[in-house]
CSV table of C-alpha atoms in Angstrom, one decimal:
chain,number,residue,atom,x,y,z
H,1,MET,CA,62.9,95.6,112.1
H,2,LYS,CA,64.2,92.4,113.7
H,3,PRO,CA,63.0,91.5,117.2
H,4,PRO,CA,65.6,92.2,119.9
H,5,GLY,CA,66.5,88.6,120.4
H,6,ASP,CA,66.7,87.7,116.7
H,7,ALA,CA,69.8,89.7,115.8
H,8,LYS,CA,72.9,87.7,115.2
H,9,VAL,CA,74.7,90.8,114.1
H,10,ALA,CA,74.5,94.5,115.0
H,11,VAL,CA,75.7,96.8,112.2
H,12,LEU,CA,76.7,100.3,113.4
H,13,GLY,CA,76.5,102.9,110.7
H,14,ALA,CA,74.4,103.5,107.6
H,15,GLY,CA,76.8,104.9,105.1
H,16,PRO,CA,78.0,103.0,102.0
H,17,TYR,CA,79.9,100.3,104.0
H,18,GLY,CA,77.2,99.7,106.6
H,19,LEU,CA,74.4,99.6,104.0
H,20,SER,CA,76.4,97.3,101.7
H,21,ILE,CA,77.2,94.9,104.6
H,22,ALA,CA,73.6,94.8,105.6
H,23,ALA,CA,72.4,94.0,102.1
H,24,HIS,CA,74.9,91.2,101.8
H,25,LEU,CA,73.9,89.8,105.2
H,26,GLN,CA,70.3,89.8,104.1
H,27,ALA,CA,71.1,87.9,100.9
H,28,ARG,CA,72.9,85.2,103.0
H,29,ARG,CA,69.9,85.1,105.5
H,30,VAL,CA,72.0,86.2,108.4
H,31,PRO,CA,69.7,87.9,111.0
H,32,TYR,CA,70.9,91.4,111.8
H,33,ARG,CA,69.9,94.9,113.0
H,34,ILE,CA,71.4,98.0,111.5
H,35,PHE,CA,71.4,101.5,113.1
H,36,GLY,CA,72.1,105.0,112.1
H,37,GLU,CA,70.9,107.9,109.9
H,38,PRO,CA,71.4,106.9,106.2
H,39,MET,CA,74.4,108.7,104.6
H,40,GLU,CA,74.8,110.8,107.8
H,41,GLY,CA,78.6,111.3,107.4
H,42,TRP,CA,78.2,112.5,103.9
H,43,ARG,CA,75.3,114.8,104.8
H,44,SER,CA,76.8,116.3,108.0
H,45,HIS,CA,80.6,116.3,107.5
H,46,MET,CA,81.2,117.4,103.9
H,47,PRO,CA,80.5,120.7,102.1
H,48,ARG,CA,77.3,120.4,100.1
H,49,GLU,CA,78.9,121.8,96.9
H,50,MET,CA,81.7,119.3,96.8
H,51,TYR,CA,82.2,116.5,94.2
H,52,LEU,CA,83.5,113.0,94.8
H,53,LYS,CA,87.1,112.4,93.8
H,54,SER,CA,86.2,109.0,92.4
H,55,SER,CA,84.6,108.7,88.9
H,56,PRO,CA,81.0,107.5,88.3
H,57,PHE,CA,82.4,104.0,87.5
H,58,SER,CA,84.1,103.8,90.9
H,59,SER,CA,81.3,105.2,93.0
H,60,SER,CA,78.7,102.3,93.3
H,61,ILE,CA,77.7,100.7,96.6
H,62,SER,CA,78.0,97.0,96.4
H,63,ALA,CA,74.8,95.0,96.4
H,64,PRO,CA,74.5,91.2,96.3
H,65,ALA,CA,72.4,91.4,93.1
H,66,PRO,CA,72.7,93.7,90.0
H,67,GLY,CA,70.6,96.8,89.5
H,68,TYR,CA,71.6,98.9,92.5
H,69,GLY,CA,74.7,100.7,91.2
H,70,LEU,CA,75.0,104.4,90.6
H,71,GLY,CA,74.2,103.9,86.9
H,72,SER,CA,71.0,102.1,87.8
H,73,PHE,CA,70.0,105.0,90.1
H,74,ARG,CA,70.6,107.5,87.3
H,75,ALA,CA,68.5,105.4,85.0
H,76,GLN,CA,65.7,105.5,87.6
H,77,GLU,CA,65.9,109.3,87.5
H,78,GLY,CA,65.8,109.2,83.7
H,79,ARG,CA,69.5,110.2,83.2
H,80,HIS,CA,72.5,108.6,81.4
H,81,PRO,CA,74.8,106.5,83.6
H,82,GLY,CA,77.6,109.1,83.6
H,83,ARG,CA,80.9,109.5,81.8
H,84,GLU,CA,84.4,109.2,83.2
H,85,ARG,CA,85.0,112.9,82.8
H,86,GLU,CA,81.9,113.9,84.7
H,87,PRO,CA,82.6,114.2,88.5
H,88,VAL,CA,79.8,113.0,90.8
H,89,PRO,CA,78.2,115.8,92.9
H,90,LEU,CA,77.9,115.0,96.6
H,91,SER,CA,74.2,115.9,96.5
H,92,GLU,CA,73.7,113.2,93.8
H,93,PHE,CA,75.7,110.6,95.7
H,94,VAL,CA,73.6,111.3,98.9
H,95,ARG,CA,70.4,110.8,96.9
H,96,TYR,CA,71.8,107.6,95.5
H,97,GLY,CA,72.7,106.3,99.0
H,98,LEU,CA,69.2,107.0,100.3
H,99,TRP,CA,67.7,105.2,97.2
H,100,PHE,CA,70.0,102.2,97.9
H,101,GLN,CA,68.9,102.1,101.5
H,102,GLN,CA,65.2,102.3,100.7
H,103,ASN,CA,65.5,99.5,98.2
H,104,CYS,CA,68.2,97.2,99.7
H,105,VAL,CA,68.1,97.9,103.5
H,106,PRO,CA,64.5,99.1,104.3
H,107,GLU,CA,64.7,97.8,107.9
H,108,LEU,CA,67.3,100.3,108.9
H,109,GLU,CA,66.6,101.6,112.4
H,110,ARG,CA,67.2,105.3,112.5
H,111,THR,CA,68.5,105.6,116.0
H,112,VAL,CA,71.8,106.3,117.6
H,113,VAL,CA,73.9,103.6,119.2
H,114,ARG,CA,75.2,105.0,122.5
H,115,GLY,CA,77.6,102.3,123.5
H,116,ILE,CA,79.0,98.8,122.9
H,117,ASP,CA,80.4,96.7,125.7
H,118,ARG,CA,81.2,93.1,126.3
H,119,ALA,CA,78.4,91.1,127.8
H,120,HIS,CA,78.2,87.5,129.0
H,121,ALA,CA,79.0,84.3,127.0
H,122,GLY,CA,81.1,86.1,124.4
H,123,ARG,CA,78.2,88.5,123.4
H,124,PHE,CA,78.2,92.3,123.1
H,125,ARG,CA,75.8,94.6,124.8
H,126,VAL,CA,74.4,97.3,122.5
H,127,THR,CA,72.8,100.4,124.1
H,128,LEU,CA,70.6,102.6,122.0
H,129,ASP,CA,69.7,106.2,122.3
H,130,SER,CA,66.1,105.1,122.9
H,131,GLY,CA,67.2,103.4,126.1
H,132,GLU,CA,66.9,99.9,124.7
H,133,GLU,CA,69.6,97.4,125.4
H,134,PHE,CA,70.1,94.1,123.7
H,135,THR,CA,73.0,91.6,123.1
H,136,ALA,CA,74.4,90.1,119.9
H,137,PRO,CA,77.2,87.7,119.3
H,138,ALA,CA,78.7,89.9,116.6
H,139,VAL,CA,79.1,93.7,115.9
H,140,VAL,CA,80.2,95.3,112.7
H,141,VAL,CA,81.6,98.9,113.2
H,142,ALA,CA,81.0,100.9,110.0
H,143,THR,CA,80.8,104.4,111.4
H,144,GLY,CA,82.7,106.2,108.8
H,145,VAL,CA,85.6,108.6,108.9
H,146,SER,CA,84.5,111.5,111.1
H,147,PRO,CA,85.8,110.0,114.4
H,148,PHE,CA,89.3,110.0,112.9
H,149,ALA,CA,89.5,113.6,111.7
H,150,TYR,CA,93.2,114.6,112.2
H,151,VAL,CA,94.2,118.1,113.3
H,152,PRO,CA,98.0,118.8,113.8
H,153,ARG,CA,99.0,119.3,117.4
H,154,GLU,CA,100.2,122.9,116.6
H,155,LEU,CA,96.5,123.8,115.9
H,156,THR,CA,94.6,121.8,118.5
H,157,GLY,CA,94.8,124.4,121.3
H,158,LEU,CA,92.8,126.9,119.2
H,159,ARG,CA,89.9,124.5,118.4
H,160,GLU,CA,88.1,125.4,121.7
H,161,HIS,CA,88.2,129.1,120.8
H,162,GLY,CA,86.5,128.5,117.4
H,163,LEU,CA,89.5,129.6,115.5
H,164,VAL,CA,90.6,126.2,114.1
H,165,SER,CA,88.4,123.5,112.5
H,166,HIS,CA,88.7,120.5,110.3
H,167,THR,CA,87.2,120.1,106.8
H,168,ALA,CA,84.9,117.5,108.3
H,169,ASP,CA,83.3,120.2,110.5
H,170,HIS,CA,81.7,122.1,107.5
H,171,THR,CA,78.8,121.6,105.2
H,172,ASP,CA,78.4,125.3,104.3
H,173,LEU,CA,81.5,127.3,103.6
H,174,SER,CA,79.6,130.5,102.8
H,175,VAL,CA,79.8,131.4,106.5
H,176,PHE,CA,83.4,132.5,105.8
H,177,ALA,CA,82.5,135.0,103.1
H,178,GLY,CA,84.6,138.1,103.4
H,179,ARG,CA,87.0,136.5,105.9
H,180,SER,CA,90.6,135.3,105.5
H,181,VAL,CA,91.1,131.6,105.9
H,182,VAL,CA,94.3,129.5,105.9
H,183,VAL,CA,93.7,126.0,104.7
H,184,VAL,CA,96.4,123.6,105.8
H,185,GLY,CA,97.1,120.6,103.6
H,186,GLY,CA,97.8,119.7,100.0
H,187,GLY,CA,95.3,116.9,99.2
H,188,GLN,CA,91.9,116.8,97.6
H,189,SER,CA,90.1,117.8,100.8
H,190,ALA,CA,92.3,120.9,101.4
H,191,LEU,CA,92.3,122.0,97.7
H,192,GLU,CA,88.6,121.6,97.2
H,193,THR,CA,87.9,123.4,100.4
H,194,SER,CA,90.1,126.3,99.2
H,195,ALA,CA,88.2,126.4,95.9
H,196,LEU,CA,84.8,126.4,97.6
H,197,LEU,CA,86.0,129.1,100.0
H,198,HIS,CA,87.1,131.3,97.1
H,199,GLU,CA,83.8,130.7,95.2
H,200,ALA,CA,81.9,131.6,98.4
H,201,GLY,CA,83.6,135.0,98.7
H,202,ALA,CA,86.2,134.2,101.3
H,203,ARG,CA,90.0,134.9,101.0
H,204,PRO,CA,91.7,131.5,101.3
H,205,THR,CA,95.4,130.7,101.3
H,206,VAL,CA,96.7,127.1,101.1
H,207,VAL,CA,99.7,126.1,103.2
H,208,ALA,CA,101.2,122.7,102.3
H,209,ARG,CA,104.4,120.7,102.9
H,210,THR,CA,104.7,119.9,99.2
H,211,ARG,CA,103.6,121.6,96.0
H,212,PRO,CA,100.0,120.6,95.4
H,213,SER,CA,99.5,118.4,92.3
H,214,PHE,CA,96.5,117.5,90.2
H,215,GLY,CA,95.8,114.2,88.5
H,216,PRO,CA,95.6,114.1,84.7
H,217,PRO,CA,92.1,114.1,83.1
H,218,PRO,CA,90.8,110.7,81.9
H,219,GLU,CA,91.8,109.8,78.3
H,220,ALA,CA,88.2,109.1,77.3
H,221,ASP,CA,84.7,109.1,78.7
H,222,TRP,CA,84.4,105.4,78.2
H,223,ALA,CA,86.9,102.6,78.8
H,224,ARG,CA,86.1,101.1,75.4
H,225,ASP,CA,87.4,104.3,73.7
H,226,ARG,CA,90.9,103.9,75.1
H,227,SER,CA,93.6,102.6,72.7
H,228,LEU,CA,94.9,99.0,73.1
H,229,HIS,CA,98.3,100.5,73.8
H,230,ALA,CA,96.9,102.6,76.6
H,231,ARG,CA,95.0,99.7,78.1
H,232,LEU,CA,98.1,97.5,78.2
H,233,LEU,CA,100.2,100.2,79.8
H,234,TRP,CA,97.5,101.5,82.2
H,235,PRO,CA,94.8,98.8,82.5
H,236,GLU,CA,91.4,99.6,84.1
H,237,ALA,CA,90.7,98.9,87.7
H,238,VAL,CA,87.8,99.7,90.0
H,239,MET,CA,89.9,102.5,91.5
H,240,GLY,CA,91.0,104.0,88.2
H,241,THR,CA,93.7,103.1,85.6
H,242,GLY,CA,97.3,101.9,86.1
H,243,TRP,CA,99.1,98.9,87.4
H,244,PRO,CA,99.3,100.2,91.0
H,245,LEU,CA,95.6,100.6,91.1
H,246,VAL,CA,95.0,97.2,89.6
H,247,VAL,CA,97.2,95.7,92.4
H,248,CYS,CA,95.4,97.6,95.2
H,249,SER,CA,91.9,96.9,93.7
H,250,ARG,CA,92.4,93.2,93.2
H,251,GLY,CA,94.9,92.4,96.0
H,252,PRO,CA,93.6,93.7,99.4
H,253,ALA,CA,93.9,90.2,100.8
H,254,ALA,CA,97.6,90.0,99.7
H,255,ILE,CA,98.2,93.6,101.0
H,256,ARG,CA,97.1,92.4,104.5
H,257,ARG,CA,100.1,90.0,104.6
H,258,MET,CA,102.7,92.7,103.6
H,259,PRO,CA,105.0,94.3,106.2
H,260,ALA,CA,103.5,97.2,108.0
H,261,ARG,CA,105.9,99.7,106.4
H,262,ILE,CA,104.8,98.7,102.9
H,263,ARG,CA,101.2,98.9,103.8
H,264,ALA,CA,101.7,102.4,105.2
H,265,HIS,CA,103.6,103.4,102.1
H,266,LEU,CA,100.7,102.2,99.9
H,267,LEU,CA,98.2,104.1,102.0
H,268,ARG,CA,100.2,107.2,101.7
H,269,THR,CA,101.1,107.1,98.0
H,270,VAL,CA,98.4,105.2,96.1
H,271,LEU,CA,95.8,107.9,95.2
H,272,GLY,CA,97.5,109.9,98.0
H,273,PRO,CA,97.5,113.6,98.6
H,274,SER,CA,96.6,115.3,95.3
H,275,GLY,CA,93.8,117.2,93.7
H,276,ALA,CA,91.4,115.8,91.1
H,277,TRP,CA,92.1,116.9,87.6
H,278,TRP,CA,88.9,119.1,87.5
H,279,LEU,CA,90.1,121.1,90.5
H,280,ARG,CA,93.2,122.6,88.8
H,281,GLU,CA,91.5,125.5,87.1
H,282,ARG,CA,89.5,126.3,90.2
H,283,VAL,CA,92.7,126.6,92.3
H,284,GLN,CA,95.6,127.6,90.2
H,285,GLY,CA,95.7,131.4,89.6
H,286,ARG,CA,92.8,131.9,92.0
H,287,VAL,CA,94.0,130.7,95.4
H,288,PRO,CA,97.4,131.6,96.8
H,289,VAL,CA,99.4,128.5,97.6
H,290,LEU,CA,102.4,128.5,99.9
H,291,SER,CA,104.2,125.2,99.4
H,292,GLY,CA,107.2,123.7,101.2
H,293,ARG,CA,105.9,125.0,104.5
H,294,SER,CA,105.6,123.2,107.8
H,295,LEU,CA,103.6,124.3,110.8
H,296,HIS,CA,105.7,125.9,113.6
H,297,SER,CA,103.1,127.4,116.0
H,298,ALA,CA,99.7,129.0,116.2
H,299,ALA,CA,98.3,131.6,118.6
H,300,ARG,CA,95.3,133.9,119.1
H,301,GLU,CA,95.9,137.4,117.9
H,302,ASN,CA,93.4,140.3,117.4
H,303,GLY,CA,90.5,138.0,117.3
H,304,GLY,CA,92.1,135.8,114.7
H,305,VAL,CA,95.1,133.5,114.3
H,306,ARG,CA,98.8,134.2,114.0
H,307,LEU,CA,100.2,131.2,112.2
H,308,GLU,CA,103.9,130.6,112.1
H,309,VAL,CA,105.3,128.3,109.4
H,310,ARG,CA,108.8,127.3,108.5
H,311,ASN,CA,109.7,127.9,104.8
H,312,PRO,CA,112.0,125.7,102.6
H,313,GLY,CA,115.0,127.8,103.8
H,314,GLY,CA,114.3,127.1,107.4
H,315,ALA,CA,113.1,130.6,108.3
H,316,VAL,CA,109.9,131.2,110.1
H,317,GLU,CA,107.2,133.2,108.4
H,318,ALA,CA,104.1,134.6,110.1
H,319,LEU,CA,100.6,134.5,108.6
H,320,HIS,CA,97.5,136.2,109.9
H,321,ALA,CA,94.0,134.8,109.3
H,322,ASP,CA,90.5,135.0,110.7
H,323,HIS,CA,90.3,131.2,110.8
H,324,VAL,CA,92.4,128.1,110.0
H,325,ILE,CA,90.9,124.9,108.5
H,326,ALA,CA,92.9,121.7,108.7
H,327,GLY,CA,92.6,119.8,105.5
H,328,THR,CA,94.9,117.2,106.9
H,329,GLY,CA,92.9,114.1,106.4
H,330,TYR,CA,92.1,111.2,108.8
H,331,LEU,CA,94.2,109.0,111.1
H,332,VAL,CA,92.7,105.8,112.3
H,333,ASP,CA,92.8,105.6,116.1
H,334,ILE,CA,90.5,103.1,117.8
H,335,ASP,CA,90.9,105.0,121.1
H,336,ARG,CA,88.9,107.8,119.6
H,337,MET,CA,85.9,105.6,119.0
H,338,GLU,CA,84.0,106.6,122.2
H,339,LEU,CA,81.0,104.4,121.4
H,340,LEU,CA,83.2,101.4,122.2
H,341,SER,CA,83.6,101.0,126.0
H,342,PRO,CA,87.1,101.7,127.3
H,343,GLU,CA,87.5,98.1,128.3
H,344,LEU,CA,86.6,97.0,124.7
H,345,ARG,CA,89.0,99.5,123.2
H,346,ARG,CA,91.8,98.3,125.4
H,347,ALA,CA,91.1,94.7,124.3
H,348,VAL,CA,91.5,95.4,120.6
H,349,ARG,CA,95.0,94.7,119.4
H,350,LYS,CA,96.4,97.6,117.4
H,351,GLY,CA,99.2,98.0,114.9
H,352,ALA,CA,102.9,98.4,115.9
H,353,ALA,CA,104.0,101.8,116.9
H,354,ASP,CA,106.3,102.0,113.8
H,355,PRO,CA,105.1,103.2,111.4
H,356,PRO,CA,103.0,105.7,113.4
H,357,GLN,CA,100.3,105.8,110.8
H,358,LEU,CA,99.2,102.3,111.8
H,359,ALA,CA,99.7,102.6,115.5
H,360,GLY,CA,96.1,103.2,116.5
H,361,ALA,CA,94.5,101.0,113.8
H,362,PRO,CA,93.0,97.6,114.7
H,363,ARG,CA,94.8,94.5,113.5
H,364,LEU,CA,92.3,92.5,111.5
H,365,SER,CA,91.9,88.9,110.3
H,366,ALA,CA,91.3,88.0,106.7
H,367,ASP,CA,87.5,88.4,107.4
H,368,PHE,CA,87.9,91.8,109.0
H,369,GLN,CA,87.6,90.5,112.6
H,370,ALA,CA,89.6,92.2,115.4
H,371,SER,CA,91.4,90.4,118.2
H,372,VAL,CA,88.1,90.5,120.1
H,373,PRO,CA,86.1,87.6,118.6
H,374,GLY,CA,82.9,88.8,116.9
H,375,LEU,CA,84.0,92.5,116.6
H,376,TYR,CA,84.5,93.6,112.9
H,377,PHE,CA,85.7,96.9,111.5
H,378,ALA,CA,84.8,98.2,108.0
H,379,GLY,CA,85.7,101.2,105.9
H,380,LEU,CA,88.6,103.5,106.7
H,381,ALA,CA,89.3,101.6,110.0
H,382,ALA,CA,90.2,98.6,107.8
H,383,ALA,CA,92.4,100.4,105.3
H,384,PRO,CA,95.6,100.1,107.3
H,385,THR,CA,95.1,96.3,107.1
H,386,PHE,CA,93.8,95.9,103.5
H,387,GLY,CA,95.2,98.9,101.7
H,388,PRO,CA,93.8,102.0,99.9
H,389,LEU,CA,90.8,100.3,98.3
H,390,LEU,CA,89.1,100.6,101.7
H,391,ARG,CA,89.3,104.4,101.6
H,392,PHE,CA,86.8,104.5,98.8
H,393,VAL,CA,83.2,103.5,98.1
H,394,CYS,CA,84.5,100.9,95.6
H,395,GLY,CA,85.9,98.9,98.5
H,396,THR,CA,82.4,98.0,99.7
H,397,GLY,CA,82.3,94.9,97.5
H,398,PHE,CA,85.4,93.2,98.9
H,399,THR,CA,84.4,94.2,102.4
H,400,ALA,CA,80.8,93.2,102.4
H,401,SER,CA,81.5,89.8,100.7
H,402,ARG,CA,84.2,88.9,103.2
H,403,ILE,CA,82.3,90.0,106.4
H,404,SER,CA,78.9,88.5,105.3
H,405,ALA,CA,80.6,85.2,104.3
H,406,SER,CA,82.3,85.0,107.7
H,407,LEU,CA,79.2,85.6,109.7
H,408,ALA,CA,77.1,83.2,107.5
H,409,ALA,CA,79.7,80.6,108.3
H,410,GLY,CA,79.2,81.1,112.0
H,411,ASN,CA,82.5,83.0,112.7
H,412,GLY,CA,82.2,85.6,115.4
H,413,ALA,CA,79.0,84.0,116.7
């Protein structure tokens, strides 16, 4: 652990992004302190039985030296590195993250940061749960996705009654066994939640604006086994195969310079709402899916929920369920990050109101720095600036390299 006066950087969060940034800072000899429970968001805000949507080859946390990828971890456990057509279980990814932390970031301080505020001389005041306060010239916010869980306004009034939740609220879906549950949404989170509910003995129904789709299975277990023709038409990228993924994998710096509407379009459509190929047989024919429906209203009724949806013809249909789970993803809004002081949140320049998907996101420089000098954002909070790569673990390499290089050069200090 670094002495309180020795930290040039405070890293908030110990998920893949926070751990990767800390490892790269250490390699560049930048003094830092990092706080949080390792892999907390993955352990406390995702169902234990879920799988990652990304393949084994896209699920490594970036380290400044080789030997710390998911394949290396599997070798340490005496297993093969994994094939493209083998989804990664959440339980394994959490073990990998803990192994990465123990080997690359052993000085992690497992304490909660209670608040960040501006201090004197361009520094930030960091207040810990332990009661300790210290100042640092730079702060990296890598606190994950849970602060941005989005619940449609038609459902928010029922959250306080325990009748509506978000997929991020659950680690164990067996609590819904024998109960009827409506899952709102048509992406990976909603579809996998519906499959897990069905397998846990619940009675789920999916309600989605569009007909849920599932990606195609990989052509081969290994990239070398793909034909030359396939590799030319759909080249490999860290996010998968295909020219759009190549562009988004290799061009986040260029995406930052694109107009807001194009960036919003890329966020929405590149690896957008759809299910993984291995979910198809677990959903189709097993879980009722009502597509082409939009939410109209929700109200309490007989201890459950009366949900009204508008069908493709414009008529309103009524559904009854014991509970509703919003599988409606995440929407970046800095005003929801309560660990930043109100004054600091107000000082962060945000995206334009149009398109609305970017309105609450911070505007970031090429090195991930917000309009407040020394304040950096990583992970999902940076995706509206740099594109869909930052929604996935494979974005840790670009992020950690940029941020650590900036801080090593004295920026933000």
